[in-house]
């Protein structure tokens, strides 16, 4: 499965479950992505590695759903950004 197929499937599933019945605010969807990041942090704090992995999946699913809703070609964007990052200096010029 390609990244764009994941995007399509995540967004179609979210629509089917009613999450896109009304217009979505980008800020709300970004906050929901962040909530999954926080859940991953808590899973790590508790040493729950299986749950941590599931939260990683939740983050990607929510990103895919948002990109699907906005018509973003996530696969193309990732490839472009990875190529850009490959040319950046060590630590991207920062301390960490
Ligand atoms: Mg979660």
Short mmCIF file of N, CA and C and ligand atoms in Angstrom, two decimals:
data_model
loop_
_atom_site.label_atom_id
_atom_site.label_comp_id
_atom_site.label_asym_id
_atom_site.label_seq_id
_atom_site.Cartn_x
_atom_site.Cartn_y
_atom_site.Cartn_z
N UNK A 1 0.85 -1.19 0.00
CA UNK A 1 0.00 0.00 0.00
C UNK A 1 0.89 1.25 0.00
N UNK A 2 0.59 2.19 -0.86
CA UNK A 2 1.36 3.43 -0.91
C UNK A 2 0.87 4.41 0.15
N UNK A 3 1.63 5.45 0.36
CA UNK A 3 1.22 6.48 1.33
C UNK A 3 -0.09 7.13 0.88
N UNK A 4 -0.20 7.43 -0.40
CA UNK A 4 -1.45 8.06 -0.86
C UNK A 4 -2.65 7.11 -0.78
N UNK A 5 -2.40 5.82 -0.87
CA UNK A 5 -3.49 4.86 -0.66
C UNK A 5 -3.90 4.86 0.81
N UNK A 6 -2.92 4.99 1.72
CA UNK A 6 -3.23 5.11 3.14
C UNK A 6 -4.05 6.36 3.41
N UNK A 7 -3.64 7.47 2.78
CA UNK A 7 -4.37 8.74 2.92
C UNK A 7 -5.82 8.55 2.50
N UNK A 8 -6.00 7.96 1.33
CA UNK A 8 -7.35 7.76 0.80
C UNK A 8 -8.18 6.89 1.72
N UNK A 9 -7.60 5.79 2.17
CA UNK A 9 -8.34 4.86 3.03
C UNK A 9 -8.66 5.47 4.38
N UNK A 10 -7.70 6.20 4.97
CA UNK A 10 -7.96 6.84 6.27
C UNK A 10 -9.06 7.87 6.16
N UNK A 11 -9.02 8.66 5.08
CA UNK A 11 -10.03 9.71 4.93
C UNK A 11 -11.40 9.12 4.60
N UNK A 12 -11.42 8.11 3.75
CA UNK A 12 -12.71 7.47 3.42
C UNK A 12 -13.33 6.86 4.67
N UNK A 13 -12.51 6.23 5.50
CA UNK A 13 -13.04 5.62 6.73
C UNK A 13 -13.58 6.69 7.67
N UNK A 14 -12.84 7.81 7.80
CA UNK A 14 -13.30 8.89 8.68
C UNK A 14 -14.62 9.47 8.18
N UNK A 15 -14.74 9.62 6.85
CA UNK A 15 -15.99 10.13 6.28
C UNK A 15 -17.13 9.16 6.55
N UNK A 16 -16.85 7.87 6.35
CA UNK A 16 -17.87 6.83 6.56
C UNK A 16 -18.34 6.82 8.01
N UNK A 17 -17.46 7.15 8.94
CA UNK A 17 -17.80 7.14 10.37
C UNK A 17 -18.41 8.47 10.83
N UNK A 18 -18.59 9.40 9.90
CA UNK A 18 -19.30 10.64 10.22
C UNK A 18 -18.43 11.80 10.67
N UNK A 19 -17.11 11.62 10.65
CA UNK A 19 -16.23 12.70 11.14
C UNK A 19 -16.15 13.89 10.20
N UNK A 20 -16.63 13.73 8.96
CA UNK A 20 -16.60 14.84 8.01
C UNK A 20 -18.00 15.25 7.57
N UNK A 21 -19.00 14.91 8.39
CA UNK A 21 -20.37 15.29 8.04
C UNK A 21 -20.54 16.80 8.02
N UNK A 22 -19.79 17.46 8.89
CA UNK A 22 -19.79 18.93 8.91
C UNK A 22 -18.37 19.40 8.62
N UNK A 23 -18.25 20.64 8.18
CA UNK A 23 -16.95 21.21 7.84
C UNK A 23 -16.00 21.09 9.03
N UNK A 24 -14.77 20.65 8.79
CA UNK A 24 -13.79 20.50 9.86
C UNK A 24 -12.85 21.70 9.89
N UNK A 25 -12.53 22.14 11.08
CA UNK A 25 -11.56 23.21 11.26
C UNK A 25 -10.16 22.59 11.28
N UNK A 26 -9.24 23.17 10.53
CA UNK A 26 -7.88 22.64 10.49
C UNK A 26 -7.27 22.65 11.89
N UNK A 27 -7.54 23.71 12.65
CA UNK A 27 -6.98 23.80 14.00
C UNK A 27 -7.43 22.65 14.89
N UNK A 28 -8.70 22.29 14.77
CA UNK A 28 -9.23 21.18 15.56
C UNK A 28 -8.54 19.87 15.16
N UNK A 29 -8.38 19.68 13.86
CA UNK A 29 -7.77 18.44 13.39
C UNK A 29 -6.30 18.37 13.79
N UNK A 30 -5.61 19.52 13.79
CA UNK A 30 -4.22 19.54 14.26
C UNK A 30 -4.16 19.23 15.75
N UNK A 31 -5.12 19.76 16.51
CA UNK A 31 -5.16 19.49 17.95
C UNK A 31 -5.39 18.00 18.21
N UNK A 32 -6.22 17.38 17.37
CA UNK A 32 -6.47 15.95 17.54
C UNK A 32 -5.22 15.12 17.20
N UNK A 33 -4.45 15.58 16.22
CA UNK A 33 -3.16 14.91 15.94
C UNK A 33 -2.27 15.04 17.16
N UNK A 34 -2.25 16.24 17.72
CA UNK A 34 -1.43 16.47 18.91
C UNK A 34 -1.89 15.61 20.08
N UNK A 35 -3.19 15.40 20.20
CA UNK A 35 -3.70 14.55 21.29
C UNK A 35 -3.15 13.14 21.18
N UNK A 36 -2.98 12.67 19.96
CA UNK A 36 -2.40 11.33 19.77
C UNK A 36 -0.91 11.32 20.14
N UNK A 37 -0.23 12.42 19.87
CA UNK A 37 1.18 12.54 20.28
C UNK A 37 1.27 12.49 21.81
N UNK A 38 0.33 13.18 22.47
CA UNK A 38 0.31 13.17 23.94
C UNK A 38 0.02 11.78 24.47
N UNK A 39 -0.87 11.07 23.81
CA UNK A 39 -1.16 9.69 24.22
C UNK A 39 0.09 8.81 24.07
N UNK A 40 0.85 9.05 23.02
CA UNK A 40 2.10 8.30 22.83
C UNK A 40 3.09 8.61 23.95
N UNK A 41 3.16 9.87 24.32
CA UNK A 41 4.04 10.28 25.42
C UNK A 41 3.64 9.56 26.71
N UNK A 42 2.36 9.52 27.00
CA UNK A 42 1.90 8.85 28.22
C UNK A 42 2.18 7.35 28.16
N UNK A 43 2.00 6.76 27.00
CA UNK A 43 2.29 5.33 26.86
C UNK A 43 3.76 5.06 27.13
N UNK A 44 4.62 5.94 26.62
CA UNK A 44 6.06 5.79 26.88
C UNK A 44 6.37 5.98 28.35
N UNK A 45 5.75 6.98 28.97
CA UNK A 45 5.99 7.22 30.40
C UNK A 45 5.61 6.01 31.24
N UNK A 46 4.60 5.28 30.80
CA UNK A 46 4.13 4.11 31.54
C UNK A 46 4.82 2.83 31.09
N UNK A 47 5.73 2.94 30.11
CA UNK A 47 6.45 1.77 29.62
C UNK A 47 5.57 0.79 28.86
N UNK A 48 4.51 1.31 28.27
CA UNK A 48 3.57 0.46 27.52
C UNK A 48 3.91 0.52 26.04
N UNK A 49 4.83 -0.33 25.61
CA UNK A 49 5.35 -0.26 24.25
C UNK A 49 4.33 -0.64 23.19
N UNK A 50 3.47 -1.60 23.49
CA UNK A 50 2.43 -1.96 22.52
C UNK A 50 1.49 -0.81 22.29
N UNK A 51 1.12 -0.13 23.37
CA UNK A 51 0.24 1.02 23.26
C UNK A 51 0.95 2.18 22.56
N UNK A 52 2.25 2.33 22.84
CA UNK A 52 3.04 3.39 22.18
C UNK A 52 2.99 3.20 20.66
N UNK A 53 3.19 1.96 20.22
CA UNK A 53 3.17 1.68 18.78
C UNK A 53 1.79 2.00 18.18
N UNK A 54 0.74 1.66 18.93
CA UNK A 54 -0.62 1.96 18.45
C UNK A 54 -0.84 3.46 18.34
N UNK A 55 -0.31 4.22 19.28
CA UNK A 55 -0.46 5.69 19.21
C UNK A 55 0.31 6.25 18.02
N UNK A 56 1.45 5.66 17.68
CA UNK A 56 2.16 6.08 16.48
C UNK A 56 1.26 5.90 15.26
N UNK A 57 0.56 4.78 15.23
CA UNK A 57 -0.38 4.53 14.12
C UNK A 57 -1.50 5.56 14.13
N UNK A 58 -2.00 5.88 15.31
CA UNK A 58 -3.08 6.89 15.41
C UNK A 58 -2.62 8.23 14.83
N UNK A 59 -1.39 8.61 15.15
CA UNK A 59 -0.85 9.88 14.64
C UNK A 59 -0.86 9.87 13.11
N UNK A 60 -0.35 8.80 12.53
CA UNK A 60 -0.26 8.72 11.06
C UNK A 60 -1.66 8.69 10.44
N UNK A 61 -2.57 7.96 11.06
CA UNK A 61 -3.94 7.88 10.53
C UNK A 61 -4.59 9.26 10.53
N UNK A 62 -4.41 10.00 11.62
CA UNK A 62 -5.02 11.34 11.69
C UNK A 62 -4.36 12.29 10.68
N UNK A 63 -3.05 12.19 10.50
CA UNK A 63 -2.37 13.01 9.50
C UNK A 63 -2.90 12.65 8.11
N UNK A 64 -3.03 11.36 7.86
CA UNK A 64 -3.54 10.91 6.55
C UNK A 64 -4.96 11.41 6.32
N UNK A 65 -5.80 11.33 7.35
CA UNK A 65 -7.18 11.80 7.21
C UNK A 65 -7.20 13.29 6.88
N UNK A 66 -6.42 14.07 7.60
CA UNK A 66 -6.38 15.52 7.35
C UNK A 66 -5.90 15.81 5.93
N UNK A 67 -4.84 15.15 5.52
CA UNK A 67 -4.32 15.37 4.16
C UNK A 67 -5.34 14.95 3.11
N UNK A 68 -6.06 13.87 3.38
CA UNK A 68 -7.11 13.45 2.46
C UNK A 68 -8.21 14.49 2.38
N UNK A 69 -8.58 15.05 3.51
CA UNK A 69 -9.62 16.07 3.54
C UNK A 69 -9.22 17.36 2.85
N UNK A 70 -7.92 17.66 2.86
CA UNK A 70 -7.44 18.91 2.27
C UNK A 70 -6.90 18.71 0.85
N UNK A 71 -6.90 17.46 0.40
CA UNK A 71 -6.41 17.19 -0.96
C UNK A 71 -4.90 17.32 -1.09
N UNK A 72 -4.19 17.09 0.00
CA UNK A 72 -2.73 17.18 -0.03
C UNK A 72 -2.14 15.87 -0.55
N UNK A 73 -1.21 15.98 -1.49
CA UNK A 73 -0.49 14.81 -2.01
C UNK A 73 0.64 14.52 -1.03
N UNK A 74 0.31 13.80 0.03
CA UNK A 74 1.26 13.59 1.13
C UNK A 74 2.49 12.82 0.67
N UNK A 75 2.30 11.85 -0.19
CA UNK A 75 3.43 11.05 -0.67
C UNK A 75 4.45 11.96 -1.39
N UNK A 76 3.97 12.82 -2.26
CA UNK A 76 4.84 13.73 -2.98
C UNK A 76 5.52 14.69 -2.01
N UNK A 77 4.76 15.22 -1.04
CA UNK A 77 5.32 16.16 -0.06
C UNK A 77 6.41 15.50 0.77
N UNK A 78 6.20 14.25 1.17
CA UNK A 78 7.20 13.54 1.98
C UNK A 78 8.48 13.34 1.17
N UNK A 79 8.33 12.91 -0.06
CA UNK A 79 9.51 12.67 -0.91
C UNK A 79 10.28 13.97 -1.11
N UNK A 80 9.56 15.06 -1.41
CA UNK A 80 10.22 16.36 -1.60
C UNK A 80 10.96 16.79 -0.34
N UNK A 81 10.30 16.62 0.81
CA UNK A 81 10.90 17.07 2.07
C UNK A 81 12.10 16.21 2.46
N UNK A 82 12.00 14.90 2.22
CA UNK A 82 13.13 14.02 2.54
C UNK A 82 14.33 14.36 1.66
N UNK A 83 14.09 14.66 0.39
CA UNK A 83 15.18 15.07 -0.50
C UNK A 83 15.80 16.38 -0.02
N UNK A 84 14.95 17.30 0.43
CA UNK A 84 15.42 18.59 0.95
C UNK A 84 16.25 18.37 2.22
N UNK A 85 15.74 17.54 3.11
CA UNK A 85 16.44 17.26 4.38
C UNK A 85 17.80 16.60 4.14
N UNK A 86 17.88 15.76 3.12
CA UNK A 86 19.13 15.06 2.83
C UNK A 86 20.26 16.04 2.48
N UNK A 87 19.89 17.22 2.01
CA UNK A 87 20.88 18.22 1.62
C UNK A 87 21.21 19.20 2.76
N UNK A 88 20.49 19.09 3.85
CA UNK A 88 20.70 20.04 4.96
C UNK A 88 21.93 19.65 5.77
N UNK A 89 22.46 20.62 6.49
CA UNK A 89 23.66 20.37 7.28
C UNK A 89 23.34 19.51 8.52
N UNK A 90 24.42 19.04 9.16
CA UNK A 90 24.28 18.20 10.37
C UNK A 90 23.39 18.91 11.40
N UNK A 91 22.45 18.17 11.96
CA UNK A 91 21.48 18.68 12.93
C UNK A 91 20.71 19.89 12.38
N UNK A 92 20.71 20.01 11.07
CA UNK A 92 20.03 21.10 10.37
C UNK A 92 20.49 22.46 10.91
N UNK A 93 21.77 22.51 11.36
CA UNK A 93 22.34 23.77 11.82
C UNK A 93 21.91 24.19 13.21
N UNK A 94 21.28 23.25 13.94
CA UNK A 94 20.78 23.60 15.28
C UNK A 94 21.49 22.77 16.34
N UNK A 95 21.27 23.05 17.60
CA UNK A 95 21.95 22.33 18.68
C UNK A 95 21.42 20.89 18.85
N UNK A 96 20.14 20.68 18.58
CA UNK A 96 19.53 19.34 18.68
C UNK A 96 18.30 19.26 17.81
MG1 LIG B 1 -4.82 7.13 20.41
#
